[in-house]
Amino acid sequence: MPTYTCPDGHTSQSEDYCDVCGLPIQGAGAGSAGPSAGPAAGTSAGSAAGGPSPLPPPLPTPGAGSSAGGPPGSVLSLDSPGAAIRTCPNCATDNPADALFCENCGYDFTTGQLPRPIDPPDLGSAQAVPPPATPDGTAEWVAEVWIDPDWYNAQGVTAPLPSAGAPAVVPLAERTVLVGRMSTSRNIHPQIDCSADNGVSRRHAQLSTDGQRWWVEDLQSSNGTYVGGAGEPLPTNPLTPGQRVELDDDDRVYVGAWTRIVVRQAAPGEV
């Protein structure tokens, strides 16, 4: 039986179109392209023997991941060849092929369970949050500033200790309060002024509140800021600079060579 060679070198028994790739055979006819001397390079043994050659498998098309052997609902990403993705049937978001849940809506690919709706908050049962302290001259909180002989002895400093007496009471009428030493030239005017204690930095620490709770934060001071509870041993580990720490009731804040600060609610008529 005569055979024909297509433009791509395939051997075909059909004289009009190639049996392998489907290209038209130029100069079709028994006399225009005589019998092939042998199988073309790359052809199968079946073609060389004159039998029909199998057609190449069709290329995968987007949206047909399940028919190409991929997981249901997956397609090949055009941006990353060979990287399979899985499209969520609930929100149409593309996810990795091995994802168990949709990254956008939480759809469960394994069970097909839809994401649980988020219940709206019950505004009627929400407790009212008391308003924070306002910078209008009124204050519900105060800071007691003590001279602490025990803290002074633990520091091992040579500066003389001032006479310890009643604490200074500083009203806290702002959301944020600076602890430090005053400097007119640098325009530093801390609300809790510890200028008598040379171990306190100009901008040593900051107290902040939401109206109910207080936090303390070290502002990269030279000698550190320490927090300890009432009746506990003196603290030995300073706070990490820049990290806020919430104060519990009766917590003590230690700064400098002898300064101890206690934040508490103001007594009636105190401020």
PDB file of C-alpha atoms in Angstrom:
ATOM      1  CA  MET A   1       0.000   0.000   0.000  1.00  0.00           C
ATOM      2  CA  PRO A   2       1.475   3.414  -0.864  1.00  0.00           C
ATOM      3  CA  THR A   3       2.340   5.821   1.930  1.00  0.00           C
ATOM      4  CA  TYR A   4       2.768   9.591   1.986  1.00  0.00           C
ATOM      5  CA  THR A   5       4.879  11.992   4.008  1.00  0.00           C
ATOM      6  CA  CYS A   6       3.336  15.121   5.539  1.00  0.00           C
ATOM      7  CA  PRO A   7       5.208  18.464   5.885  1.00  0.00           C
ATOM      8  CA  ASP A   8       6.134  17.511   9.494  1.00  0.00           C
ATOM      9  CA  GLY A   9       7.719  14.221   8.395  1.00  0.00           C
ATOM     10  CA  HIS A  10       4.960  11.846   9.522  1.00  0.00           C
ATOM     11  CA  THR A  11       4.141   8.787   7.440  1.00  0.00           C
ATOM     12  CA  SER A  12       0.490   8.655   6.407  1.00  0.00           C
ATOM     13  CA  GLN A  13      -1.588   6.175   4.468  1.00  0.00           C
ATOM     14  CA  SER A  14      -4.093   8.900   3.639  1.00  0.00           C
ATOM     15  CA  GLU A  15      -3.146  10.945   0.643  1.00  0.00           C
ATOM     16  CA  ASP A  16      -5.044  14.126   1.547  1.00  0.00           C
ATOM     17  CA  TYR A  17      -4.472  14.678   5.313  1.00  0.00           C
ATOM     18  CA  CYS A  18      -1.838  13.243   7.641  1.00  0.00           C
ATOM     19  CA  ASP A  19      -3.069  10.380   9.816  1.00  0.00           C
ATOM     20  CA  VAL A  20      -0.853  11.583  12.724  1.00  0.00           C
ATOM     21  CA  CYS A  21      -1.086  15.363  12.899  1.00  0.00           C
ATOM     22  CA  GLY A  22      -3.893  16.215  10.458  1.00  0.00           C
ATOM     23  CA  LEU A  23      -1.863  18.557   8.247  1.00  0.00           C
ATOM     24  CA  PRO A  24      -2.797  18.589   4.547  1.00  0.00           C
ATOM     25  CA  ILE A  25      -0.375  16.614   2.416  1.00  0.00           C
ATOM     26  CA  GLN A  26       0.856  18.857  -0.396  1.00  0.00           C
ATOM     27  CA  GLY A  27       0.858  17.386  -3.834  1.00  0.00           C
ATOM     28  CA  ALA A  28      -1.650  14.697  -2.815  1.00  0.00           C
ATOM     29  CA  GLY A  29      -1.806  11.778  -5.152  1.00  0.00           C
ATOM     30  CA  ALA A  30      -0.242   8.396  -5.594  1.00  0.00           C
ATOM     31  CA  GLY A  31       2.317   9.613  -8.067  1.00  0.00           C
ATOM     32  CA  SER A  32       3.294  12.881  -6.377  1.00  0.00           C
ATOM     33  CA  ALA A  33       4.799  11.379  -3.244  1.00  0.00           C
ATOM     34  CA  GLY A  34       5.898   7.867  -3.780  1.00  0.00           C
ATOM     35  CA  PRO A  35       6.025   5.213  -1.158  1.00  0.00           C
ATOM     36  CA  SER A  36       8.101   6.186   1.759  1.00  0.00           C
ATOM     37  CA  ALA A  37      11.443   4.449   2.041  1.00  0.00           C
ATOM     38  CA  GLY A  38      10.978   3.950   5.725  1.00  0.00           C
ATOM     39  CA  PRO A  39       9.493   5.397   8.876  1.00  0.00           C
ATOM     40  CA  ALA A  40      10.199   9.080   9.483  1.00  0.00           C
ATOM     41  CA  ALA A  41      12.202  10.072  12.518  1.00  0.00           C
ATOM     42  CA  GLY A  42      10.091  10.109  15.669  1.00  0.00           C
ATOM     43  CA  THR A  43       7.306   7.888  14.294  1.00  0.00           C
ATOM     44  CA  SER A  44       6.158   4.834  16.164  1.00  0.00           C
ATOM     45  CA  ALA A  45       6.749   1.257  15.199  1.00  0.00           C
ATOM     46  CA  GLY A  46       3.081   0.924  14.407  1.00  0.00           C
ATOM     47  CA  SER A  47       3.333   3.701  11.823  1.00  0.00           C
ATOM     48  CA  ALA A  48       6.420   2.138  10.287  1.00  0.00           C
ATOM     49  CA  ALA A  49       4.555  -1.124   9.941  1.00  0.00           C
ATOM     50  CA  GLY A  50       1.750   0.585   8.133  1.00  0.00           C
ATOM     51  CA  GLY A  51      -0.715   0.531  11.035  1.00  0.00           C
ATOM     52  CA  PRO A  52      -2.617   3.615  12.227  1.00  0.00           C
ATOM     53  CA  SER A  53      -0.749   5.905  14.649  1.00  0.00           C
ATOM     54  CA  PRO A  54      -2.437   7.180  17.810  1.00  0.00           C
ATOM     55  CA  LEU A  55      -3.297  10.858  17.880  1.00  0.00           C
ATOM     56  CA  PRO A  56      -1.517  12.995  20.512  1.00  0.00           C
ATOM     57  CA  PRO A  57      -3.610  13.768  23.649  1.00  0.00           C
ATOM     58  CA  PRO A  58      -5.486  17.087  23.574  1.00  0.00           C
ATOM     59  CA  LEU A  59      -4.080  19.985  25.520  1.00  0.00           C
ATOM     60  CA  PRO A  60      -5.848  20.795  28.800  1.00  0.00           C
ATOM     61  CA  THR A  61      -8.189  23.748  28.713  1.00  0.00           C
ATOM     62  CA  PRO A  62      -9.006  26.122  31.605  1.00  0.00           C
ATOM     63  CA  GLY A  63     -11.910  24.883  33.688  1.00  0.00           C
ATOM     64  CA  ALA A  64     -11.346  21.225  32.745  1.00  0.00           C
ATOM     65  CA  GLY A  65      -9.036  20.289  35.615  1.00  0.00           C
ATOM     66  CA  SER A  66     -11.118  17.316  36.659  1.00  0.00           C
ATOM     67  CA  SER A  67     -10.941  15.735  33.180  1.00  0.00           C
ATOM     68  CA  ALA A  68      -7.161  16.206  33.023  1.00  0.00           C
ATOM     69  CA  GLY A  69      -6.528  14.306  36.213  1.00  0.00           C
ATOM     70  CA  GLY A  70      -6.466  17.237  38.609  1.00  0.00           C
ATOM     71  CA  PRO A  71      -8.675  17.712  41.657  1.00  0.00           C
ATOM     72  CA  PRO A  72     -12.309  18.692  41.050  1.00  0.00           C
ATOM     73  CA  GLY A  73     -12.728  22.365  40.381  1.00  0.00           C
ATOM     74  CA  SER A  74      -9.012  22.948  39.710  1.00  0.00           C
ATOM     75  CA  VAL A  75      -7.446  24.536  36.648  1.00  0.00           C
ATOM     76  CA  LEU A  76      -3.916  25.262  35.564  1.00  0.00           C
ATOM     77  CA  SER A  77      -2.738  28.739  36.420  1.00  0.00           C
ATOM     78  CA  LEU A  78      -1.728  30.679  33.336  1.00  0.00           C
ATOM     79  CA  ASP A  79       0.599  32.848  35.398  1.00  0.00           C
ATOM     80  CA  SER A  80       2.490  29.884  36.891  1.00  0.00           C
ATOM     81  CA  PRO A  81       2.649  26.970  34.434  1.00  0.00           C
ATOM     82  CA  GLY A  82       2.067  23.642  36.100  1.00  0.00           C
ATOM     83  CA  ALA A  83       0.845  25.169  39.393  1.00  0.00           C
ATOM     84  CA  ALA A  84      -2.682  23.908  40.046  1.00  0.00           C
ATOM     85  CA  ILE A  85      -5.253  26.039  41.791  1.00  0.00           C
ATOM     86  CA  ARG A  86      -8.684  25.309  43.205  1.00  0.00           C
ATOM     87  CA  THR A  87     -11.565  27.697  42.651  1.00  0.00           C
ATOM     88  CA  CYS A  88     -14.025  28.068  45.515  1.00  0.00           C
ATOM     89  CA  PRO A  89     -17.592  27.333  44.350  1.00  0.00           C
ATOM     90  CA  ASN A  90     -18.963  29.684  47.015  1.00  0.00           C
ATOM     91  CA  CYS A  91     -17.008  32.909  46.402  1.00  0.00           C
ATOM     92  CA  ALA A  92     -15.027  32.074  43.198  1.00  0.00           C
ATOM     93  CA  THR A  93     -11.673  32.768  44.897  1.00  0.00           C
ATOM     94  CA  ASP A  94      -8.633  30.853  43.585  1.00  0.00           C
ATOM     95  CA  ASN A  95      -6.893  28.742  46.244  1.00  0.00           C
ATOM     96  CA  PRO A  96      -3.892  26.354  46.198  1.00  0.00           C
ATOM     97  CA  ALA A  97      -4.774  22.914  44.868  1.00  0.00           C
ATOM     98  CA  ASP A  98      -4.089  21.271  48.233  1.00  0.00           C
ATOM     99  CA  ALA A  99      -6.138  23.788  50.254  1.00  0.00           C
ATOM    100  CA  LEU A 100      -8.692  22.253  52.614  1.00  0.00           C
ATOM    101  CA  PHE A 101     -10.587  25.509  53.162  1.00  0.00           C
ATOM    102  CA  CYS A 102     -11.094  28.630  51.061  1.00  0.00           C
ATOM    103  CA  GLU A 103      -8.753  31.366  52.208  1.00  0.00           C
ATOM    104  CA  ASN A 104     -11.406  34.008  51.547  1.00  0.00           C
ATOM    105  CA  CYS A 105     -14.725  32.639  52.842  1.00  0.00           C
ATOM    106  CA  GLY A 106     -13.777  29.428  54.690  1.00  0.00           C
ATOM    107  CA  TYR A 107     -15.625  26.999  52.382  1.00  0.00           C
ATOM    108  CA  ASP A 108     -14.731  23.375  53.242  1.00  0.00           C
ATOM    109  CA  PHE A 109     -13.456  21.671  50.059  1.00  0.00           C
ATOM    110  CA  THR A 110     -13.532  18.246  51.723  1.00  0.00           C
ATOM    111  CA  THR A 111     -17.109  18.180  52.992  1.00  0.00           C
ATOM    112  CA  GLY A 112     -18.616  20.926  50.826  1.00  0.00           C
ATOM    113  CA  GLN A 113     -19.892  22.711  53.929  1.00  0.00           C
ATOM    114  CA  LEU A 114     -20.542  26.407  53.510  1.00  0.00           C
ATOM    115  CA  PRO A 115     -18.900  28.859  55.917  1.00  0.00           C
ATOM    116  CA  ARG A 116     -20.809  29.633  59.059  1.00  0.00           C
ATOM    117  CA  PRO A 117     -22.390  33.108  59.022  1.00  0.00           C
ATOM    118  CA  ILE A 118     -21.063  35.556  61.568  1.00  0.00           C
ATOM    119  CA  ASP A 119     -23.709  36.596  64.052  1.00  0.00           C
ATOM    120  CA  PRO A 120     -24.009  40.369  64.423  1.00  0.00           C
ATOM    121  CA  PRO A 121     -23.045  41.667  67.854  1.00  0.00           C
ATOM    122  CA  ASP A 122     -25.829  42.118  70.352  1.00  0.00           C
ATOM    123  CA  LEU A 123     -25.599  45.818  70.964  1.00  0.00           C
ATOM    124  CA  GLY A 124     -28.387  45.680  73.507  1.00  0.00           C
ATOM    125  CA  SER A 125     -26.435  43.460  75.907  1.00  0.00           C
ATOM    126  CA  ALA A 126     -23.095  45.195  75.458  1.00  0.00           C
ATOM    127  CA  GLN A 127     -21.822  46.828  78.594  1.00  0.00           C
ATOM    128  CA  ALA A 128     -21.180  50.506  78.389  1.00  0.00           C
ATOM    129  CA  VAL A 129     -17.486  51.372  78.660  1.00  0.00           C
ATOM    130  CA  PRO A 130     -16.882  54.330  80.921  1.00  0.00           C
ATOM    131  CA  PRO A 131     -15.383  57.309  79.118  1.00  0.00           C
ATOM    132  CA  PRO A 132     -11.618  57.709  79.343  1.00  0.00           C
ATOM    133  CA  ALA A 133      -9.942  60.417  81.302  1.00  0.00           C
ATOM    134  CA  THR A 134     -10.317  63.743  79.539  1.00  0.00           C
ATOM    135  CA  PRO A 135      -7.719  66.520  79.357  1.00  0.00           C
ATOM    136  CA  ASP A 136     -10.111  69.166  80.627  1.00  0.00           C
ATOM    137  CA  GLY A 137      -8.566  69.658  84.060  1.00  0.00           C
ATOM    138  CA  THR A 138     -10.545  66.850  85.737  1.00  0.00           C
ATOM    139  CA  ALA A 139      -9.030  63.504  86.700  1.00  0.00           C
ATOM    140  CA  GLU A 140     -10.286  60.214  88.083  1.00  0.00           C
ATOM    141  CA  TRP A 141      -6.791  58.792  88.482  1.00  0.00           C
ATOM    142  CA  VAL A 142      -3.678  59.903  90.344  1.00  0.00           C
ATOM    143  CA  ALA A 143      -0.072  58.798  90.541  1.00  0.00           C
ATOM    144  CA  GLU A 144       1.717  58.552  93.866  1.00  0.00           C
ATOM    145  CA  VAL A 145       5.419  59.352  93.500  1.00  0.00           C
ATOM    146  CA  TRP A 146       7.433  57.896  96.381  1.00  0.00           C
ATOM    147  CA  ILE A 147      11.052  58.025  97.508  1.00  0.00           C
ATOM    148  CA  ASP A 148      11.738  54.316  98.132  1.00  0.00           C
ATOM    149  CA  PRO A 149      14.738  53.543 100.404  1.00  0.00           C
ATOM    150  CA  ASP A 150      14.620  49.810  99.552  1.00  0.00           C
ATOM    151  CA  TRP A 151      14.877  50.527  95.827  1.00  0.00           C
ATOM    152  CA  TYR A 152      17.689  53.005  96.538  1.00  0.00           C
ATOM    153  CA  ASN A 153      19.678  50.403  98.491  1.00  0.00           C
ATOM    154  CA  ALA A 154      19.217  47.847  95.702  1.00  0.00           C
ATOM    155  CA  GLN A 155      20.702  50.218  93.099  1.00  0.00           C
ATOM    156  CA  GLY A 156      23.991  50.730  94.915  1.00  0.00           C
ATOM    157  CA  VAL A 157      24.292  54.388  93.893  1.00  0.00           C
ATOM    158  CA  THR A 158      26.461  56.925  95.698  1.00  0.00           C
ATOM    159  CA  ALA A 159      24.153  59.939  95.374  1.00  0.00           C
ATOM    160  CA  PRO A 160      22.585  60.874  98.724  1.00  0.00           C
ATOM    161  CA  LEU A 161      19.025  59.744  99.322  1.00  0.00           C
ATOM    162  CA  PRO A 162      16.505  62.541  99.947  1.00  0.00           C
ATOM    163  CA  SER A 163      14.374  62.364 103.041  1.00  0.00           C
ATOM    164  CA  ALA A 164      11.532  59.936 102.487  1.00  0.00           C
ATOM    165  CA  GLY A 165       8.155  61.322 103.455  1.00  0.00           C
ATOM    166  CA  ALA A 166       4.606  61.382 102.167  1.00  0.00           C
ATOM    167  CA  PRO A 167       4.301  60.731  98.431  1.00  0.00           C
ATOM    168  CA  ALA A 168       3.647  63.459  95.900  1.00  0.00           C
ATOM    169  CA  VAL A 169       0.187  63.002  94.362  1.00  0.00           C
ATOM    170  CA  VAL A 170       0.000  63.869  90.641  1.00  0.00           C
ATOM    171  CA  PRO A 171      -3.469  64.058  88.982  1.00  0.00           C
ATOM    172  CA  LEU A 172      -3.641  62.082  85.732  1.00  0.00           C
ATOM    173  CA  ALA A 173      -6.024  64.014  83.477  1.00  0.00           C
ATOM    174  CA  GLU A 174      -4.680  62.867  80.083  1.00  0.00           C
ATOM    175  CA  ARG A 175      -4.624  59.636  78.111  1.00  0.00           C
ATOM    176  CA  THR A 176      -0.827  59.547  77.976  1.00  0.00           C
ATOM    177  CA  VAL A 177       1.498  60.727  80.739  1.00  0.00           C
ATOM    178  CA  LEU A 178       5.259  61.222  80.423  1.00  0.00           C
ATOM    179  CA  VAL A 179       7.600  60.182  83.226  1.00  0.00           C
ATOM    180  CA  GLY A 180      10.978  61.922  83.168  1.00  0.00           C
ATOM    181  CA  ARG A 181      13.032  64.962  84.060  1.00  0.00           C
ATOM    182  CA  MET A 182      12.261  68.479  82.855  1.00  0.00           C
ATOM    183  CA  SER A 183      14.496  70.165  80.271  1.00  0.00           C
ATOM    184  CA  THR A 184      13.568  73.675  79.204  1.00  0.00           C
ATOM    185  CA  SER A 185      16.139  73.781  76.408  1.00  0.00           C
ATOM    186  CA  ARG A 186      14.794  70.547  74.890  1.00  0.00           C
ATOM    187  CA  ASN A 187      11.163  71.468  75.585  1.00  0.00           C
ATOM    188  CA  ILE A 188      10.580  68.386  77.748  1.00  0.00           C
ATOM    189  CA  HIS A 189       7.930  68.903  80.423  1.00  0.00           C
ATOM    190  CA  PRO A 190       6.866  65.535  81.880  1.00  0.00           C
ATOM    191  CA  GLN A 191       3.584  65.327  83.764  1.00  0.00           C
ATOM    192  CA  ILE A 192       5.329  63.153  86.375  1.00  0.00           C
ATOM    193  CA  ASP A 193       8.460  65.201  87.012  1.00  0.00           C
ATOM    194  CA  CYS A 194      11.299  63.235  88.632  1.00  0.00           C
ATOM    195  CA  SER A 195      13.946  65.915  88.177  1.00  0.00           C
ATOM    196  CA  ALA A 196      15.401  65.324  91.664  1.00  0.00           C
ATOM    197  CA  ASP A 197      16.346  61.748  90.699  1.00  0.00           C
ATOM    198  CA  ASN A 198      19.371  61.878  88.376  1.00  0.00           C
ATOM    199  CA  GLY A 199      18.897  58.186  87.539  1.00  0.00           C
ATOM    200  CA  VAL A 200      15.737  59.068  85.590  1.00  0.00           C
ATOM    201  CA  SER A 201      16.124  59.884  81.883  1.00  0.00           C
ATOM    202  CA  ARG A 202      14.630  63.032  80.367  1.00  0.00           C
ATOM    203  CA  ARG A 203      12.024  60.933  78.555  1.00  0.00           C
ATOM    204  CA  HIS A 204      12.102  57.817  80.696  1.00  0.00           C
ATOM    205  CA  ALA A 205       8.696  56.097  80.454  1.00  0.00           C
ATOM    206  CA  GLN A 206       5.117  56.662  79.400  1.00  0.00           C
ATOM    207  CA  LEU A 207       1.847  55.774  81.106  1.00  0.00           C
ATOM    208  CA  SER A 208      -1.292  55.366  78.969  1.00  0.00           C
ATOM    209  CA  THR A 209      -4.923  54.523  79.682  1.00  0.00           C
ATOM    210  CA  ASP A 210      -8.222  53.646  78.033  1.00  0.00           C
ATOM    211  CA  GLY A 211     -10.163  54.987  81.015  1.00  0.00           C
ATOM    212  CA  GLN A 212     -10.252  51.670  82.886  1.00  0.00           C
ATOM    213  CA  ARG A 213      -6.763  50.178  82.580  1.00  0.00           C
ATOM    214  CA  TRP A 214      -3.255  51.592  82.619  1.00  0.00           C
ATOM    215  CA  TRP A 215      -0.125  50.529  80.739  1.00  0.00           C
ATOM    216  CA  VAL A 216       3.511  51.489  81.179  1.00  0.00           C
ATOM    217  CA  GLU A 217       6.122  51.593  78.416  1.00  0.00           C
ATOM    218  CA  ASP A 218       9.869  52.205  78.665  1.00  0.00           C
ATOM    219  CA  LEU A 219      11.093  54.870  76.228  1.00  0.00           C
ATOM    220  CA  GLN A 220      14.626  53.474  75.833  1.00  0.00           C
ATOM    221  CA  SER A 221      15.736  54.946  79.134  1.00  0.00           C
ATOM    222  CA  SER A 222      19.325  54.682  80.343  1.00  0.00           C
ATOM    223  CA  ASN A 223      18.578  52.725  83.537  1.00  0.00           C
ATOM    224  CA  GLY A 224      15.393  50.888  82.603  1.00  0.00           C
ATOM    225  CA  THR A 225      11.834  50.715  83.902  1.00  0.00           C
ATOM    226  CA  TYR A 226      10.762  47.997  86.350  1.00  0.00           C
ATOM    227  CA  VAL A 227       7.346  46.747  87.511  1.00  0.00           C
ATOM    228  CA  GLY A 228       6.671  44.781  90.684  1.00  0.00           C
ATOM    229  CA  GLY A 229       3.627  43.799  92.696  1.00  0.00           C
ATOM    230  CA  ALA A 230       2.749  44.885  96.205  1.00  0.00           C
ATOM    231  CA  GLY A 231       4.393  42.640  98.811  1.00  0.00           C
ATOM    232  CA  GLU A 232       6.658  40.980  96.226  1.00  0.00           C
ATOM    233  CA  PRO A 233      10.465  41.151  96.061  1.00  0.00           C
ATOM    234  CA  LEU A 234      11.908  44.082  94.169  1.00  0.00           C
ATOM    235  CA  PRO A 235      11.957  43.430  90.403  1.00  0.00           C
ATOM    236  CA  THR A 236      15.269  42.706  88.729  1.00  0.00           C
ATOM    237  CA  ASN A 237      14.306  42.475  85.043  1.00  0.00           C
ATOM    238  CA  PRO A 238      13.613  45.740  83.196  1.00  0.00           C
ATOM    239  CA  LEU A 239      10.793  46.093  80.695  1.00  0.00           C
ATOM    240  CA  THR A 240      11.566  45.684  77.011  1.00  0.00           C
ATOM    241  CA  PRO A 241      11.797  49.209  75.512  1.00  0.00           C
ATOM    242  CA  GLY A 242       8.793  50.044  73.351  1.00  0.00           C
ATOM    243  CA  GLN A 243       6.645  47.208  74.739  1.00  0.00           C
ATOM    244  CA  ARG A 244       3.526  48.192  76.713  1.00  0.00           C
ATOM    245  CA  VAL A 245       2.805  46.269  79.914  1.00  0.00           C
ATOM    246  CA  GLU A 246      -0.573  46.452  81.661  1.00  0.00           C
ATOM    247  CA  LEU A 247      -0.497  47.433  85.309  1.00  0.00           C
ATOM    248  CA  ASP A 248      -2.449  45.427  87.859  1.00  0.00           C
ATOM    249  CA  ASP A 249      -3.965  46.958  90.958  1.00  0.00           C
ATOM    250  CA  ASP A 250      -1.275  48.118  93.410  1.00  0.00           C
ATOM    251  CA  ASP A 251       1.561  47.447  90.948  1.00  0.00           C
ATOM    252  CA  ARG A 252       4.673  49.531  91.546  1.00  0.00           C
ATOM    253  CA  VAL A 253       6.679  51.191  88.768  1.00  0.00           C
ATOM    254  CA  TYR A 254      10.338  51.702  89.668  1.00  0.00           C
ATOM    255  CA  VAL A 255      12.579  54.174  87.822  1.00  0.00           C
ATOM    256  CA  GLY A 256      15.878  55.898  88.509  1.00  0.00           C
ATOM    257  CA  ALA A 257      17.771  55.602  91.792  1.00  0.00           C
ATOM    258  CA  TRP A 258      14.885  55.827  94.275  1.00  0.00           C
ATOM    259  CA  THR A 259      11.586  56.683  92.526  1.00  0.00           C
ATOM    260  CA  ARG A 260       8.539  54.468  92.934  1.00  0.00           C
ATOM    261  CA  ILE A 261       5.236  55.294  91.155  1.00  0.00           C
ATOM    262  CA  VAL A 262       1.821  53.831  92.005  1.00  0.00           C
ATOM    263  CA  VAL A 263      -1.210  54.539  89.783  1.00  0.00           C
ATOM    264  CA  ARG A 264      -4.569  54.412  91.551  1.00  0.00           C
ATOM    265  CA  GLN A 265      -8.054  55.867  91.357  1.00  0.00           C
ATOM    266  CA  ALA A 266      -8.455  59.226  93.025  1.00  0.00           C
ATOM    267  CA  ALA A 267     -10.256  59.384  96.339  1.00  0.00           C
ATOM    268  CA  PRO A 268     -13.409  61.526  96.530  1.00  0.00           C
ATOM    269  CA  GLY A 269     -12.422  65.179  96.733  1.00  0.00           C
ATOM    270  CA  GLU A 270      -8.714  64.392  96.330  1.00  0.00           C
ATOM    271  CA  VAL A 271      -8.349  66.208  92.999  1.00  0.00           C
TER     272      VAL A 271
END
